[in-house]
Amino acid sequence: MAQQTVFRLPSKGAGYDKLSEHWEAVPKVQAHEVLLKIHATTLNYRDLVIANGGYPFPVKDNVVPLSDAAGTIEEVGEAVQDLKKGDWAISNFDVTNLYGPQPNWLNGLGGPIDGVLRQYIAIPATAIVKIPSSTKLSWSQLASLVCTGTTAWNALYGNLPLKPGQTVLFQGTGGVSTTGLMLAKDAGAKTIITSSSDEKLKMVREKYGADYCVNYKSTPDWAAKVNRITEGHGADFIFENGGSGTIAQSIACVARGGQIAVIGFLSQAKEMPDVAALVLDKGCIVRGINVGAKQLTEDLVKYVCGKDLSVPVEKNFGFERGQILEAFKYLESGGHVGKVCIEIVKA
Ligand SMILES: NC(=O)c1ccc[n+]([C@@H]2O[C@H](COP(=O)([O-])OP(=O)(O)OC[C@H]3O[C@@H](n4cnc5c(N)ncnc54)[C@H](OP(=O)(O)O)[C@@H]3O)[C@@H](O)[C@H]2O)c1
């Protein structure tokens, strides 16, 4: 394994069809690093906007895209004590953020620093989260815990934690929403999910057990519907994936004192509502989410792997360039429900 296949994007916004394939040396581990053999990775909406344009944070030129790696440790640096060859592990999204709020946007894999669309990565041992080898989760499901899983966990447990019996509302049926749905259902919450598609809503009800489904296209005032479902109480937690275009509806249906996790930026407001006045009226918390520190990922892994929860992976693609482009195209089409993954080592 002296050489490996690596994919690179020439620059931010160049377009995913400009991804190029390289044959490069497998990195040597430094004293405090481990060499991770990557079995699977996943695509996030972030990877699409890094490739196509619209990502607001720094991205290095010629970046190795993608942030989420699951694999086995092949080698450990001489100063690494708590990990060994053969251990199962995932990467942490930000390689420097061990605890607390994210300090900046300069250390996220697959953006400001090289990511994981390759066979091997040398990574600080402190940025590794160990996976119990008894896990029944696939490598793709494990990789999905890195960005999507930690984000959903952060939204539910990063501030005032979710309690059984509370109501959680998810916008859309993408990776973050369906993973959050899995976590919230398992924790005893009542769940409401929205989608632009009745077909997708049927699927999330049947496959993932969403309690209530609302089509946000045919029901533009979906907040009123959520208020009816909750008998006027509102949702205790909201996964705000739309951003400025949906925040007014979210505040309209959040419970008094509830929490809105501002996660995504999928819809832009033509005219921004007076968020300060609306929030003041509701006495709610509006909290920006930046994926999450390693400590949150560790808590998530303990919960999900301890219960072998079925992380919602929808489709796996191969590690050939054509397949990778297909994976990007599929995510871009919005046809997915759950996670879109790439198997680097064929399962
Ligand atoms: N802040 C963070 O730390 C963080 C971390 C991860 C992701 N994110 C962000 O969170 C968002 C979701 O990420 P993801 O990975 O889950 O994306 P994804 O898998 O691509 O899912 C996107 C889904 O969102 C739904 N959607 C699109 N426009 C919508 C709108 N106006 N209202 C409600 N739902 C809408 C669609 O669902 P339907 O087809 O069912 O309508 C779409 O399939 C993205 O903006 C991403 O950048 C942020």
Short mmCIF file of C-alpha atoms and ligand atoms in Angstrom, two decimals, residues 43-49 55 93 102 105 147-148 150-152 154 170-178 193-197 200-201 216-217 222 239-243 245-246 262-268 288-292 331-340, ligand 1:
data_model
loop_
_atom_site.label_atom_id
_atom_site.label_comp_id
_atom_site.label_asym_id
_atom_site.label_seq_id
_atom_site.Cartn_x
_atom_site.Cartn_y
_atom_site.Cartn_z
CA LEU A 43 -21.89 12.84 0.57
CA ASN A 44 -23.32 15.85 2.35
CA TYR A 45 -25.10 18.85 0.86
CA ARG A 46 -21.93 20.77 1.83
CA ASP A 47 -19.90 18.68 -0.64
CA LEU A 48 -22.30 19.59 -3.42
CA VAL A 49 -22.07 23.34 -2.75
CA TYR A 55 -20.37 27.41 0.01
CA PHE A 93 -15.67 16.44 11.03
CA GLN A 102 -16.57 25.05 16.81
CA TRP A 105 -14.32 26.95 9.80
CA CYS A 147 -21.31 15.01 9.81
CA THR A 148 -25.01 14.16 9.48
CA THR A 150 -23.33 14.55 14.82
CA THR A 151 -25.36 17.48 13.48
CA ALA A 152 -28.64 15.73 14.32
CA ASN A 154 -26.17 18.27 18.41
CA PHE A 170 -37.89 17.80 10.65
CA GLN A 171 -37.79 19.82 7.43
CA GLY A 172 -37.33 17.64 4.34
CA THR A 173 -36.36 14.00 3.98
CA GLY A 174 -32.60 14.36 3.44
CA GLY A 175 -29.81 12.88 5.51
CA VAL A 176 -29.97 15.19 8.53
CA SER A 177 -33.76 14.95 8.85
CA THR A 178 -34.06 11.17 8.51
CA ILE A 193 -41.58 15.43 9.02
CA THR A 194 -42.15 17.66 6.00
CA SER A 195 -41.36 17.03 2.34
CA SER A 196 -42.08 18.37 -1.12
CA SER A 197 -43.17 14.87 -2.14
CA LYS A 200 -41.27 10.43 0.02
CA LEU A 201 -43.60 11.07 2.95
CA TYR A 216 -44.67 21.75 2.51
CA LYS A 217 -45.43 22.38 -1.17
CA TRP A 222 -47.30 24.00 7.28
CA PHE A 239 -34.62 21.01 12.49
CA GLU A 240 -34.44 24.25 10.50
CA ASN A 241 -32.96 23.03 7.20
CA GLY A 242 -34.48 25.70 4.98
CA GLY A 243 -32.85 28.71 6.66
CA GLY A 245 -36.87 31.05 3.65
CA THR A 246 -38.50 28.85 6.31
CA VAL A 262 -30.60 26.38 12.50
CA ILE A 263 -28.85 23.77 10.39
CA GLY A 264 -29.34 24.39 6.66
CA PHE A 265 -29.66 27.07 4.04
CA LEU A 266 -31.80 25.28 1.45
CA SER A 267 -34.28 28.11 0.85
CA GLN A 268 -33.67 31.84 0.65
CA GLY A 288 -26.93 27.79 15.02
CA ILE A 289 -25.45 24.32 14.63
CA ASN A 290 -21.87 23.77 13.43
CA VAL A 291 -21.83 19.96 13.08
CA GLY A 292 -20.35 19.26 16.52
CA LEU A 331 -27.67 14.00 -4.40
CA GLU A 332 -28.11 17.04 -6.64
CA SER A 333 -31.34 15.60 -8.11
CA GLY A 334 -32.90 15.58 -4.63
CA GLY A 335 -34.38 12.15 -5.34
CA HIS A 336 -32.87 10.64 -2.20
CA VAL A 337 -34.38 9.92 1.21
CA GLY A 338 -31.55 9.50 3.73
CA LYS A 339 -27.85 9.20 3.00
CA VAL A 340 -25.98 8.80 -0.28
N1 LIG B 1 -24.95 23.44 10.16
C1 LIG B 1 -24.39 22.25 10.05
O1 LIG B 1 -23.53 21.87 10.83
C2 LIG B 1 -24.87 21.33 8.97
C3 LIG B 1 -24.52 19.99 8.97
C4 LIG B 1 -25.06 19.15 7.99
C5 LIG B 1 -25.91 19.69 7.02
N2 LIG B 1 -26.19 21.01 7.03
C6 LIG B 1 -27.12 21.61 6.08
O2 LIG B 1 -28.41 21.08 6.33
C7 LIG B 1 -29.14 21.03 5.12
C8 LIG B 1 -29.62 19.60 4.92
O3 LIG B 1 -28.49 18.78 4.76
P1 LIG B 1 -28.63 17.26 4.28
O4 LIG B 1 -27.26 16.71 4.25
O5 LIG B 1 -29.68 16.58 5.05
O6 LIG B 1 -29.12 17.51 2.79
P2 LIG B 1 -29.79 16.52 1.80
O7 LIG B 1 -29.62 15.10 2.22
O8 LIG B 1 -29.36 16.92 0.45
O9 LIG B 1 -31.35 16.84 1.99
C9 LIG B 1 -31.93 17.98 1.48
C10 LIG B 1 -33.46 17.82 1.57
O10 LIG B 1 -33.98 19.00 2.17
C11 LIG B 1 -35.28 19.20 1.71
N3 LIG B 1 -35.52 20.61 1.35
C12 LIG B 1 -35.04 21.31 0.30
N4 LIG B 1 -35.55 22.55 0.31
C13 LIG B 1 -36.38 22.61 1.38
C14 LIG B 1 -37.24 23.61 1.90
N5 LIG B 1 -37.37 24.80 1.32
N6 LIG B 1 -37.94 23.32 3.01
C15 LIG B 1 -37.84 22.11 3.61
N7 LIG B 1 -37.05 21.12 3.15
C16 LIG B 1 -36.34 21.37 2.04
C17 LIG B 1 -35.52 18.27 0.53
O11 LIG B 1 -36.39 17.23 1.02
P3 LIG B 1 -37.68 16.79 0.21
O12 LIG B 1 -37.20 16.31 -1.12
O13 LIG B 1 -38.28 15.74 1.07
O14 LIG B 1 -38.57 18.01 0.07
C18 LIG B 1 -34.13 17.73 0.23
O15 LIG B 1 -34.12 16.42 -0.25
C19 LIG B 1 -28.21 21.55 4.05
O16 LIG B 1 -28.44 22.94 3.86
C20 LIG B 1 -26.82 21.34 4.63
O17 LIG B 1 -25.85 22.20 4.12
C21 LIG B 1 -25.68 21.83 7.99
#
